[in-house]
CSV table of C-alpha atoms (C1' of nucleotides) in Angstrom, one decimal:
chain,number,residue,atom,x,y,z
A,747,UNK,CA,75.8,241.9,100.5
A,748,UNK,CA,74.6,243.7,97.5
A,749,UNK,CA,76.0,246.7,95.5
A,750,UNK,CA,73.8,249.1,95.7
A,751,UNK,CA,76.6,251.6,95.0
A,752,UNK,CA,75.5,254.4,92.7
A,753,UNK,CA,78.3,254.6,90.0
A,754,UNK,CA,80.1,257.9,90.6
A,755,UNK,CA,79.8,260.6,88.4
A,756,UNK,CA,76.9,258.6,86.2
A,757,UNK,CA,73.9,260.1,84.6
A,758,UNK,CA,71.5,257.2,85.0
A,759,UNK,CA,68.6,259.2,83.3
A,760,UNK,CA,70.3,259.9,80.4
A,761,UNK,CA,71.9,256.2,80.2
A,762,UNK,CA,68.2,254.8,80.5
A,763,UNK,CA,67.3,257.8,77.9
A,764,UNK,CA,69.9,256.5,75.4
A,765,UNK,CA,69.8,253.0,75.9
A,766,UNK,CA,65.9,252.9,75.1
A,767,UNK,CA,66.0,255.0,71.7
A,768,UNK,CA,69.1,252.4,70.6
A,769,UNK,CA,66.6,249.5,71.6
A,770,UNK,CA,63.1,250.7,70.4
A,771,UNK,CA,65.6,251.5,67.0
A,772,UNK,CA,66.7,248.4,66.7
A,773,UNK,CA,64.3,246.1,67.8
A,774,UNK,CA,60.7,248.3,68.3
A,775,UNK,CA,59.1,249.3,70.8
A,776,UNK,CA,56.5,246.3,71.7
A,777,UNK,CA,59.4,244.0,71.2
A,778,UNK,CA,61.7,245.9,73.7
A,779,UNK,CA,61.5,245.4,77.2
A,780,UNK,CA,62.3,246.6,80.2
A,781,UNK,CA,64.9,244.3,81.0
A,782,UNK,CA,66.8,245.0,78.0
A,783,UNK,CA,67.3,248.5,79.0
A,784,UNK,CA,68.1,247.9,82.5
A,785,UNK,CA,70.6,245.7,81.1
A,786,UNK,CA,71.9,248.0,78.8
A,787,UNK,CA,72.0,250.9,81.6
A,788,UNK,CA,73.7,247.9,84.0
A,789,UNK,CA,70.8,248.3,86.8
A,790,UNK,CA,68.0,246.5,87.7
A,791,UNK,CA,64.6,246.5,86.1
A,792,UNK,CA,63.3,247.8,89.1
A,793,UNK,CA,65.6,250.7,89.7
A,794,UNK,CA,64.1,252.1,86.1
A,795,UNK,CA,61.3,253.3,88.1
A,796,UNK,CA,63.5,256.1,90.1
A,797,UNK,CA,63.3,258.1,86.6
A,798,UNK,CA,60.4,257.1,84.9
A,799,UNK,CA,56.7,256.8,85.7
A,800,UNK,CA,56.0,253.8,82.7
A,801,UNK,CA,57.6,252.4,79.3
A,802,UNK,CA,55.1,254.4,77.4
A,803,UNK,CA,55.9,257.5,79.2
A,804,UNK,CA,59.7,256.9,78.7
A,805,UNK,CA,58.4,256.6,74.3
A,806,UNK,CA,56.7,259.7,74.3
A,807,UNK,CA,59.6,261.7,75.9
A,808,UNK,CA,61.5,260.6,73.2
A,809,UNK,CA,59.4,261.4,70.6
A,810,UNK,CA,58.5,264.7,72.1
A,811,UNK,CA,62.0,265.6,72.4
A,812,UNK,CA,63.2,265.0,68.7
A,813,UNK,CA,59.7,266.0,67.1
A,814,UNK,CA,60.1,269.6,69.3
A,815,UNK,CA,63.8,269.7,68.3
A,816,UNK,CA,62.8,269.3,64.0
A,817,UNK,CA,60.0,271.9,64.3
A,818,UNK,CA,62.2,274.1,66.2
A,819,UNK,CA,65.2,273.4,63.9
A,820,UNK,CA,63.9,273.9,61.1
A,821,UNK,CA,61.2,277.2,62.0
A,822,UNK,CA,64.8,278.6,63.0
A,823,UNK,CA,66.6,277.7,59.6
A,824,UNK,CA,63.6,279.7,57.8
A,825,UNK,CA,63.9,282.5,59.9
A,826,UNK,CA,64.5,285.5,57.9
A,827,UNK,CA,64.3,283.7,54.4
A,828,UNK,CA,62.2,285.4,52.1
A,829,UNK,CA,62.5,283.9,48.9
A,830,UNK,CA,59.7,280.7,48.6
A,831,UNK,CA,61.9,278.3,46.3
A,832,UNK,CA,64.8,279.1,48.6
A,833,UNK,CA,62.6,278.7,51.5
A,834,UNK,CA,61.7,275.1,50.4
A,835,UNK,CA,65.5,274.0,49.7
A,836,UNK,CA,66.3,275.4,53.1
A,837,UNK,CA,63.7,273.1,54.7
A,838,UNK,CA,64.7,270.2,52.8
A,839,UNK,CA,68.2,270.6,53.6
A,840,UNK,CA,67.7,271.1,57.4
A,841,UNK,CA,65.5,268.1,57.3
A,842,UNK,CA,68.2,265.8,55.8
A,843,UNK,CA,70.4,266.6,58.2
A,844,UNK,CA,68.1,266.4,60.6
A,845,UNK,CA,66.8,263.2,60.3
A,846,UNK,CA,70.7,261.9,59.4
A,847,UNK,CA,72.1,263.6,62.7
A,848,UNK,CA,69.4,262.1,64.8
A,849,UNK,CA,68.4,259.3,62.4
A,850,UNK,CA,67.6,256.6,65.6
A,851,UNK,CA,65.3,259.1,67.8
A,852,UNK,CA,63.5,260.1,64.2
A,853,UNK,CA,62.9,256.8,63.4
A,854,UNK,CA,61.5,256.0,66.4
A,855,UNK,CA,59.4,258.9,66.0
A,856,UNK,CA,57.8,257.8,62.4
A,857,UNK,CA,57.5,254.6,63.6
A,858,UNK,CA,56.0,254.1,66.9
A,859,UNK,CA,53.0,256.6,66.7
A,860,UNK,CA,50.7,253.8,66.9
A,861,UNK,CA,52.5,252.8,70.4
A,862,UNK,CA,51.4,256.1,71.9
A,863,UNK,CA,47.9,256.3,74.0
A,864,UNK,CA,45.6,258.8,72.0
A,865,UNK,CA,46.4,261.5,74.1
A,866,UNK,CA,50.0,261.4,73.6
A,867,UNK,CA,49.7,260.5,70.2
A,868,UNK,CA,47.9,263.6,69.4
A,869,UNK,CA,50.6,265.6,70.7
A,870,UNK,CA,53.2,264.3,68.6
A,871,UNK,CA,50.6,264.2,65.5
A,872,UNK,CA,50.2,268.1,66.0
A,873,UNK,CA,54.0,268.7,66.4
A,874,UNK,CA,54.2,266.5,63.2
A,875,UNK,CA,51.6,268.6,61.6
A,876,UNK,CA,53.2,271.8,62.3
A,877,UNK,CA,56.2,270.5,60.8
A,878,UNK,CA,54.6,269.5,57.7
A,879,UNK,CA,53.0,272.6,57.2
A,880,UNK,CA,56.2,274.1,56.9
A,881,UNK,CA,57.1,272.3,53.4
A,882,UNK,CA,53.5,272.9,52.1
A,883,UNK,CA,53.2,276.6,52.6
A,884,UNK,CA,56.9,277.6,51.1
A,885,UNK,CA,55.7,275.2,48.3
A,886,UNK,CA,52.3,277.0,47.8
A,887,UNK,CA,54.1,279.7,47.8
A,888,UNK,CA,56.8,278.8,45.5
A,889,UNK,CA,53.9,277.4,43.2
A,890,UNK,CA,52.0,280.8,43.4
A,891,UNK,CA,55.2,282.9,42.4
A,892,UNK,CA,55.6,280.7,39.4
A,893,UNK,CA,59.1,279.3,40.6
A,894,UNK,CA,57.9,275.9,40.3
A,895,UNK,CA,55.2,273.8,38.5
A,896,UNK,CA,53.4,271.2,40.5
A,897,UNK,CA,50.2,269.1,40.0
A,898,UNK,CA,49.3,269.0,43.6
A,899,UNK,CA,51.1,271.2,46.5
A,900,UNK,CA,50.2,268.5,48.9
A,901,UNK,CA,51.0,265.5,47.2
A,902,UNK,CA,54.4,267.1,46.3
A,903,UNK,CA,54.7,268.1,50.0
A,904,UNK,CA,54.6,264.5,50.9
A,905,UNK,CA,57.1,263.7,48.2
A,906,UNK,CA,59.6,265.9,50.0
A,907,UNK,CA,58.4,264.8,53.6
A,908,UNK,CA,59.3,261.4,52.3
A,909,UNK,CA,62.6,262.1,50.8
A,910,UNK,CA,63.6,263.2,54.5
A,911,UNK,CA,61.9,260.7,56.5
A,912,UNK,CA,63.1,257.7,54.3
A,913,UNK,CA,66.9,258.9,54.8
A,914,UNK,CA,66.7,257.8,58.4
A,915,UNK,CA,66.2,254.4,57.8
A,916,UNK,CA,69.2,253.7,55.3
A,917,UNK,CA,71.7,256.9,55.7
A,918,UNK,CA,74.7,255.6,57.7
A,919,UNK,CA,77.5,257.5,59.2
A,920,UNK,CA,80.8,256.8,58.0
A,921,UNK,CA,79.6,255.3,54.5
A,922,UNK,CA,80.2,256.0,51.2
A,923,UNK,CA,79.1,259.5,51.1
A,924,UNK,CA,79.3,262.3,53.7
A,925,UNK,CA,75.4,263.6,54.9
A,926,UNK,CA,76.2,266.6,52.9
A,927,UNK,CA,76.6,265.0,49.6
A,928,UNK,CA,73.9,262.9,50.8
A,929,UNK,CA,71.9,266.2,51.7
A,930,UNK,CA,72.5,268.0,48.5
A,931,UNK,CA,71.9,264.7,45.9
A,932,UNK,CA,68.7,264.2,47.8
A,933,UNK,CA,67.5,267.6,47.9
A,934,UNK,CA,68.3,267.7,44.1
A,935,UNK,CA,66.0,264.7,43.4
A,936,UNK,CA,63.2,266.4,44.6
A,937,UNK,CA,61.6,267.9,41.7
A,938,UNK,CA,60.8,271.6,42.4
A,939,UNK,CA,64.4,272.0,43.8
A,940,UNK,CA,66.2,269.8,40.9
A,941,UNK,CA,68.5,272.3,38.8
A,942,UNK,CA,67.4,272.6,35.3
A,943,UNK,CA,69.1,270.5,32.7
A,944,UNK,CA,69.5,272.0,29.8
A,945,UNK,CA,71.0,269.1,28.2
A,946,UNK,CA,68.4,267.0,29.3
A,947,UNK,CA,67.4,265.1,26.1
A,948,UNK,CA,63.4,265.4,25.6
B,1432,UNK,CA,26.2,221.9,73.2
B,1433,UNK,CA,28.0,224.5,71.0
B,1434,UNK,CA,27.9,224.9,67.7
B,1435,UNK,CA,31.6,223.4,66.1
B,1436,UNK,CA,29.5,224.0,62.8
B,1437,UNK,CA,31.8,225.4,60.2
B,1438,UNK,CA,30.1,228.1,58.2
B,1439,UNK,CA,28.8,227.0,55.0
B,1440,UNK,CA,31.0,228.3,52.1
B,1441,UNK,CA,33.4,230.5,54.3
B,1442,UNK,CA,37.3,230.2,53.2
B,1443,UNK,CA,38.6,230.4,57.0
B,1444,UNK,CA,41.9,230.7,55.8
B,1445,UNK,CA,41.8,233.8,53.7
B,1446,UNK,CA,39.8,235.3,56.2
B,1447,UNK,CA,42.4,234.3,58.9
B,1448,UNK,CA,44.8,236.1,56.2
B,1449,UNK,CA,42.3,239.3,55.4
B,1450,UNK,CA,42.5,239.9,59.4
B,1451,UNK,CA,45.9,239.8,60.1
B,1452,UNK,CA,46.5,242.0,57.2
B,1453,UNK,CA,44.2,244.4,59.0
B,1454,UNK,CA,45.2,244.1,62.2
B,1455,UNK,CA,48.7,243.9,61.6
B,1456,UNK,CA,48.3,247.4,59.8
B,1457,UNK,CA,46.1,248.7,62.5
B,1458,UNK,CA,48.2,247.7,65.6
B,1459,UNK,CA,51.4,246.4,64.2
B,1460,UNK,CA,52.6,242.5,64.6
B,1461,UNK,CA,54.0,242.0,68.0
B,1462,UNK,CA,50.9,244.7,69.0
B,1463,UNK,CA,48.1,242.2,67.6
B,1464,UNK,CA,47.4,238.7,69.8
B,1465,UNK,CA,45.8,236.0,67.8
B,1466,UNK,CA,42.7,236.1,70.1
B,1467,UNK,CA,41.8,239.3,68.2
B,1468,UNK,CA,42.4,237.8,64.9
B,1469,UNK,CA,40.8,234.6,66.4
B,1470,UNK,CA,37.7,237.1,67.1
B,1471,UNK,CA,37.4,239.3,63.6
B,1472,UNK,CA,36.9,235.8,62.0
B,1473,UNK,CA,34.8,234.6,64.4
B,1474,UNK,CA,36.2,231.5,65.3
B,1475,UNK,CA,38.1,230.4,68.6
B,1476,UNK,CA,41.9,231.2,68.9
B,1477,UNK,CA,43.0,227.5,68.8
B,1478,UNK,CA,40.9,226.7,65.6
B,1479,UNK,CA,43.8,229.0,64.2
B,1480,UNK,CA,45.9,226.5,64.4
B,1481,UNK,CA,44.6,224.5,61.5
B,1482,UNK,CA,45.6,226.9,59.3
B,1483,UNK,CA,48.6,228.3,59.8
B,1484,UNK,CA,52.0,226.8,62.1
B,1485,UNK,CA,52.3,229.8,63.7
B,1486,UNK,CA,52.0,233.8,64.0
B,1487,UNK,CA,55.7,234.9,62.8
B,1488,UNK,CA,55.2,231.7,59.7
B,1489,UNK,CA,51.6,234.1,59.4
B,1490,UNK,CA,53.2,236.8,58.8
B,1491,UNK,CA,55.7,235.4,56.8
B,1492,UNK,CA,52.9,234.6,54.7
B,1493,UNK,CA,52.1,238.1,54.0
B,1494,UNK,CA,55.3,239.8,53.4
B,1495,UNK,CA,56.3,236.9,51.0
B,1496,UNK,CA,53.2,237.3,49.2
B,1497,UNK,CA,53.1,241.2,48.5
B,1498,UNK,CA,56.8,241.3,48.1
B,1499,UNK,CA,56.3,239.0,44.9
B,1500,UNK,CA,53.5,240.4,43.8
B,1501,UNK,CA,55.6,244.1,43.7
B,1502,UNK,CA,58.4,242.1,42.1
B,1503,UNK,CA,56.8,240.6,39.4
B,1504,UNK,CA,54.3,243.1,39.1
B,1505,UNK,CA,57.2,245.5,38.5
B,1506,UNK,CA,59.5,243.2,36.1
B,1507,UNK,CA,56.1,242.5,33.6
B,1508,UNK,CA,55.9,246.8,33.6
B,1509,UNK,CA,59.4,247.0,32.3
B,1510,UNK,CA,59.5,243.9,30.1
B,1511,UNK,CA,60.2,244.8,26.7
B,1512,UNK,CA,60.8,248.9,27.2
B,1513,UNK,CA,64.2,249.9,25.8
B,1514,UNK,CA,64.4,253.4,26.4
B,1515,UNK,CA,65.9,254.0,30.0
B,1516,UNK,CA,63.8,257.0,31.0
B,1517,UNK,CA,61.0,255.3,29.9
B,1518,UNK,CA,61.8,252.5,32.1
B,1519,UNK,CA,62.0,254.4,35.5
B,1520,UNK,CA,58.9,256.2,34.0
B,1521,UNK,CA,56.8,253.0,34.4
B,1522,UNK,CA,58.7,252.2,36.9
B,1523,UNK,CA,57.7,254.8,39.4
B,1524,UNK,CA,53.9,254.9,37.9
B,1525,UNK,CA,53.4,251.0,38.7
B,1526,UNK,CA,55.0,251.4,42.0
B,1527,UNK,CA,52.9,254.3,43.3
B,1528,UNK,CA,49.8,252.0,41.7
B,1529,UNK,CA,50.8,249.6,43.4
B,1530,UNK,CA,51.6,251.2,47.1
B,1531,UNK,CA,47.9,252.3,47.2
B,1532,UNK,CA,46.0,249.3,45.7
B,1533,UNK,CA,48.0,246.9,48.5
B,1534,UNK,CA,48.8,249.7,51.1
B,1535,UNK,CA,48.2,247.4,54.2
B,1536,UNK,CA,50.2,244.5,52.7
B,1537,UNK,CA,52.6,246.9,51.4
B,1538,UNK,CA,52.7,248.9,54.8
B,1539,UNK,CA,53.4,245.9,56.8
B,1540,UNK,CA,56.1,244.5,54.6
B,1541,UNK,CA,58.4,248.1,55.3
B,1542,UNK,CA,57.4,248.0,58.4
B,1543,UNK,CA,57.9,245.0,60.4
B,1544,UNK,CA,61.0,243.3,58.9
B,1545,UNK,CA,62.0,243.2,62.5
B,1546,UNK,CA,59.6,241.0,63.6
B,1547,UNK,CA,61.3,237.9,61.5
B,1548,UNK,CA,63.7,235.4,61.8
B,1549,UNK,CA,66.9,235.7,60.3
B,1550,UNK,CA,66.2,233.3,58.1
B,1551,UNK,CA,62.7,234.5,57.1
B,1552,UNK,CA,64.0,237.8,56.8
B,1553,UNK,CA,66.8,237.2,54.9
B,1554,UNK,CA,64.1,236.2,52.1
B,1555,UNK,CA,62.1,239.2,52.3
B,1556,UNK,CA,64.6,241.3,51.9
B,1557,UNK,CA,66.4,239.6,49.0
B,1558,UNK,CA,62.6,240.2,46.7
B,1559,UNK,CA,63.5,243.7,48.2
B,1560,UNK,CA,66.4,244.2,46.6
B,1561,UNK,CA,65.8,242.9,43.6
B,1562,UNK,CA,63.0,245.4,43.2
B,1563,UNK,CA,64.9,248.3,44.4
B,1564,UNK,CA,67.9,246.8,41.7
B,1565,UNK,CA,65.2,247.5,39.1
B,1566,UNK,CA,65.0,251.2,39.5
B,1567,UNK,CA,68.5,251.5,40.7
B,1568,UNK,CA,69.7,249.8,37.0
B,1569,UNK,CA,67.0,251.8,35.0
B,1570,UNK,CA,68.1,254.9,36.4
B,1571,UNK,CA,71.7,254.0,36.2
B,1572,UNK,CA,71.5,253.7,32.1
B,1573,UNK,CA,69.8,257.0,32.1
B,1574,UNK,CA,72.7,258.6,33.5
B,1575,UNK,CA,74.9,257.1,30.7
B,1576,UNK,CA,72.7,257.9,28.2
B,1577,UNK,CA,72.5,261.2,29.6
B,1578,UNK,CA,69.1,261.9,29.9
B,1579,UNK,CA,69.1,262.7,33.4
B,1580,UNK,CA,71.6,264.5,35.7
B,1581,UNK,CA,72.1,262.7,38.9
B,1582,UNK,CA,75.0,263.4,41.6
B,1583,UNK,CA,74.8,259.8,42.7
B,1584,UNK,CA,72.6,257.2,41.3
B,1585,UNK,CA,72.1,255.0,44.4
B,1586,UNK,CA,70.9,258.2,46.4
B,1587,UNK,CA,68.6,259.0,44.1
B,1588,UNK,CA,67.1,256.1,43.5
B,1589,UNK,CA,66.3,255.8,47.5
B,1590,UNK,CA,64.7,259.3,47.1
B,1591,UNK,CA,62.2,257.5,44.3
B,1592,UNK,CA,61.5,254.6,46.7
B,1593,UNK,CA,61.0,257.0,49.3
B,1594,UNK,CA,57.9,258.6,47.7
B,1595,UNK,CA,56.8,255.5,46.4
B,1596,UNK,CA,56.7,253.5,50.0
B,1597,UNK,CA,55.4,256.6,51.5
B,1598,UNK,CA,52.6,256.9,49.5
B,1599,UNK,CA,51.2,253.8,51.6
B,1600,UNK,CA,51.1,255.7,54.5
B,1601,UNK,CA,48.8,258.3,53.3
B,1602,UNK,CA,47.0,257.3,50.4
B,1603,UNK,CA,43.4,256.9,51.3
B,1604,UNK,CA,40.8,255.7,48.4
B,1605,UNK,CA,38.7,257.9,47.6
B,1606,UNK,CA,40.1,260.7,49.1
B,1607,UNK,CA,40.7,264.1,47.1
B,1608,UNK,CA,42.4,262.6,44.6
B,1609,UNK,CA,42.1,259.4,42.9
B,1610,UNK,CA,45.2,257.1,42.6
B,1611,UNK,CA,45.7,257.9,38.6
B,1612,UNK,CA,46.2,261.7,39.7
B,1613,UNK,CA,48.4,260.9,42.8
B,1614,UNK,CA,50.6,258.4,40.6
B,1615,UNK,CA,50.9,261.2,38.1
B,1616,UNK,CA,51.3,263.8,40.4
B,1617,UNK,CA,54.1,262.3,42.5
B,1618,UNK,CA,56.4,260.6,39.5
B,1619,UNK,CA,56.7,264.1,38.6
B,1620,UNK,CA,57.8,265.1,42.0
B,1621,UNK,CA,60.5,262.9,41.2
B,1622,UNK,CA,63.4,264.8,39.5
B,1623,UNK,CA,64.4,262.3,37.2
B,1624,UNK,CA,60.7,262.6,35.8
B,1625,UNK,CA,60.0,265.9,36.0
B,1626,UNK,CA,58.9,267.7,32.9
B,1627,UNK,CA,61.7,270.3,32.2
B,1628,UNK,CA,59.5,273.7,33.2
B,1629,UNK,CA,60.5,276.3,30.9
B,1630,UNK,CA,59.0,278.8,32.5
B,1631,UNK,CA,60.3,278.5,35.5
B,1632,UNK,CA,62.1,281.6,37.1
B,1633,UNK,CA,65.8,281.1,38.0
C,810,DG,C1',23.6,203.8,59.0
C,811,DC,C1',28.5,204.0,60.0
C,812,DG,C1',33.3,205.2,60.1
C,813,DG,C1',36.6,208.7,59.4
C,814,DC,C1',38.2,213.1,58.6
C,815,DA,C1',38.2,218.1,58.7
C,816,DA,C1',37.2,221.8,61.5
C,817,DA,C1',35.9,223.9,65.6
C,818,DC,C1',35.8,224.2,70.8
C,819,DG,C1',37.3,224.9,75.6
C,820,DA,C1',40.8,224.7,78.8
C,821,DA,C1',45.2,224.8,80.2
C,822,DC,C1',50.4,225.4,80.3
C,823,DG,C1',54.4,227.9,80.6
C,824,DC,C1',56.5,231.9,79.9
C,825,DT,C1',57.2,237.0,79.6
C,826,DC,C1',56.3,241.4,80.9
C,827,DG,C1',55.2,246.0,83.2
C,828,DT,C1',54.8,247.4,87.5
C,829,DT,C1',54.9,247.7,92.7
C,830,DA,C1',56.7,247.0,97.4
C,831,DG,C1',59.8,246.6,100.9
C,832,DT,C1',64.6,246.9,102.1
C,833,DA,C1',69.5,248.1,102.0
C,834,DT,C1',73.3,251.3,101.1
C,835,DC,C1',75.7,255.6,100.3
C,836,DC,C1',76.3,260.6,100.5
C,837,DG,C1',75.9,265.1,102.1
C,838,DA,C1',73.8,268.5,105.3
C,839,DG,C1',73.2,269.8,110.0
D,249,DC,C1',78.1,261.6,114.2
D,250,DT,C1',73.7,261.3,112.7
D,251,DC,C1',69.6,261.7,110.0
D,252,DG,C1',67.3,261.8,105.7
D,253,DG,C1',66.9,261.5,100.9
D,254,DA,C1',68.5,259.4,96.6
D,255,DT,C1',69.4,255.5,94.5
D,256,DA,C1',69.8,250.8,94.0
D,257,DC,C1',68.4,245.8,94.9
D,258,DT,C1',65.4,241.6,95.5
D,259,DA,C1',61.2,239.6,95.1
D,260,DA,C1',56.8,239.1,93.7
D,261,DC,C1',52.2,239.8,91.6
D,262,DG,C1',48.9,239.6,88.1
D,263,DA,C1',47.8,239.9,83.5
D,264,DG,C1',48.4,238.6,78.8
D,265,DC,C1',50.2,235.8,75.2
D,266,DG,C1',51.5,231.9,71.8
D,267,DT,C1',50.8,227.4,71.7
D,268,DT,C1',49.2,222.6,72.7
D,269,DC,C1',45.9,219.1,73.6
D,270,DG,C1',42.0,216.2,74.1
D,271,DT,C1',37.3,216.4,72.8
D,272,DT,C1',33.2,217.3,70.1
D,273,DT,C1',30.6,218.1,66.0
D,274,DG,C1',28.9,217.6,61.4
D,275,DC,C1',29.5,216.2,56.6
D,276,DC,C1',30.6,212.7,53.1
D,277,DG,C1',31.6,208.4,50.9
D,278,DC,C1',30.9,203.6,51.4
DNA sequence: GCGGCAAACGAACGCTCGTTAGTATCCGAG
DNA sequence: CTCGGATACTAACGAGCGTTCGTTTGCCGC
């Protein structure tokens, strides 16, 4: 009667994968339901189940995924660099990109923390932290070589950290600049990596 | 039997509004159920009803009502200040003011846009714009005047809402620093403010 | 004192949602 | 050819939620 016909050659994990961070993007993840998604994947709800153990479950792979793919990403892209000033552009730069590449799943990720049972929230706080901690040392750093002049390492840290995260939520592909004009004018507004003007009046 | 005996002096409304703020901060919107509301103000979750028409018009409520407040707030800052540097000055220092005195408000208004109508939504985010227009034109006769250096004005603009919006997410009064330092501190994280270091190596 | 109104109560409705269970179908290994 | 494991389907349960409704209570002006 019914076709219970696996589509050839699908990946229905990855479909159900996909089709949840475009939902919980769009729409959050309290307000999306499991319907939606099975919809999206063409299955029923039920069938969800074969490749998940709950909704909150199928969240916190996604926000482990991404939040292990920045730290990683950009640990890698510091690799090697010495220099503390250069160490802090090369962090803001990866991040950009980062968070314009995979701008949906990093959303998700700043967003729906407060979805995520204490346990699993702590997991993704700490791989949060560690990325964090990135920006703040290179900074004390930089501050301590005398490259750059700030009030408060922290505070400027989450200056930075904001500059990336914020690019998620408006940076569109395809728009009226590329993500690396976007990367470089953004890096540039944040102050300890702004080029000096010397025809800066006053 | 039970007591239907309206606390003397109590303004059930703003408390009805003083708990959803919270909650709604806490939890997030579609996370919070009126019974918990109906609970923090101690009433039963029907008696809601004879205050407000419904949760979404309740949270309507809120976003209209910081979202002018940051508007106007912003427009009396910059009312009668020529100079254009001046003006993205003040308005960055009012803004960060601003994000930590009304944090929750602040924090639900960026955050659950979603959760609207169309229609309701469509307001919110036209007192959006125009407060984002404010820093966008400011910033915009800067560049002509040439007091800053920008690649793109729009971009950069975003990065100075960035650290402003963020700063809700973290502030915390009375914290390590107080909100005059953090104002201070992160304006000048913000390129177009930041004092031209002329010490700085490289 | 009495009538009316504001404000609160308790109970219920109707719907949505995450999750589970039992069953059917297909494919590949033996 | 047949058996078993994946994978999908249908159906249902049970809890939670926003909202409505009829009733009750107490205060205030007449």
């Amino acid at each position: 009667m019914k076709k219970a016909v696996p589509r050839p050659q699908r990946d229905t994990a990855r479909a159900i994968y996909d089709a949840a961070v475009d939902l919980f993007h769009e729409q959050g993840y309290r307000a999306t339901n499991l319907r939606q998604i099975a919809d999206a994947v063409g299955v029923q709800v039920g069938s969800l189940y074969n490749y998940m153990s709950s909704k909150e479950r199928l969240l916190f792979e996604i926000m482990r995924g991404v939040m292990t793919d920045l730290v990683q990403g950009a640990t890698a892209e510091l690799d090697g660099v010495d220099d503390p000033l250069e160490r802090v552009h090369r962090f803001m730069d990866h991040s950009i990109r980062f968070h314009g590449h995979r701008q949906k799943e990093v959303f998700i990720g700043n967003t729906e923390l407060r979805s995520l049972s204490p346990a699993r929230r702590r997991a993704i706080v700490e791989l949060r932290d560690r990325y964090q901690a990135l920006l703040v040392d290179a900074l004390t750093d930089a501050a301590e070589a005398g490259q750059v002049a700030v009030a408060d390492v922290r505070v400027t840290a989450y200056a930075g950290l904001a500059i990336c995260s914020h690019a998620a939520t408006w940076y569109r592909e395809g728009g009226r600049l590329d993500l690396d004009e976007v990367a470089r004018c953004l890096a540039q507004s944040f102050a300890p990596l702004a080029r000096p003007v010397a025809d800066r009046v006053s």
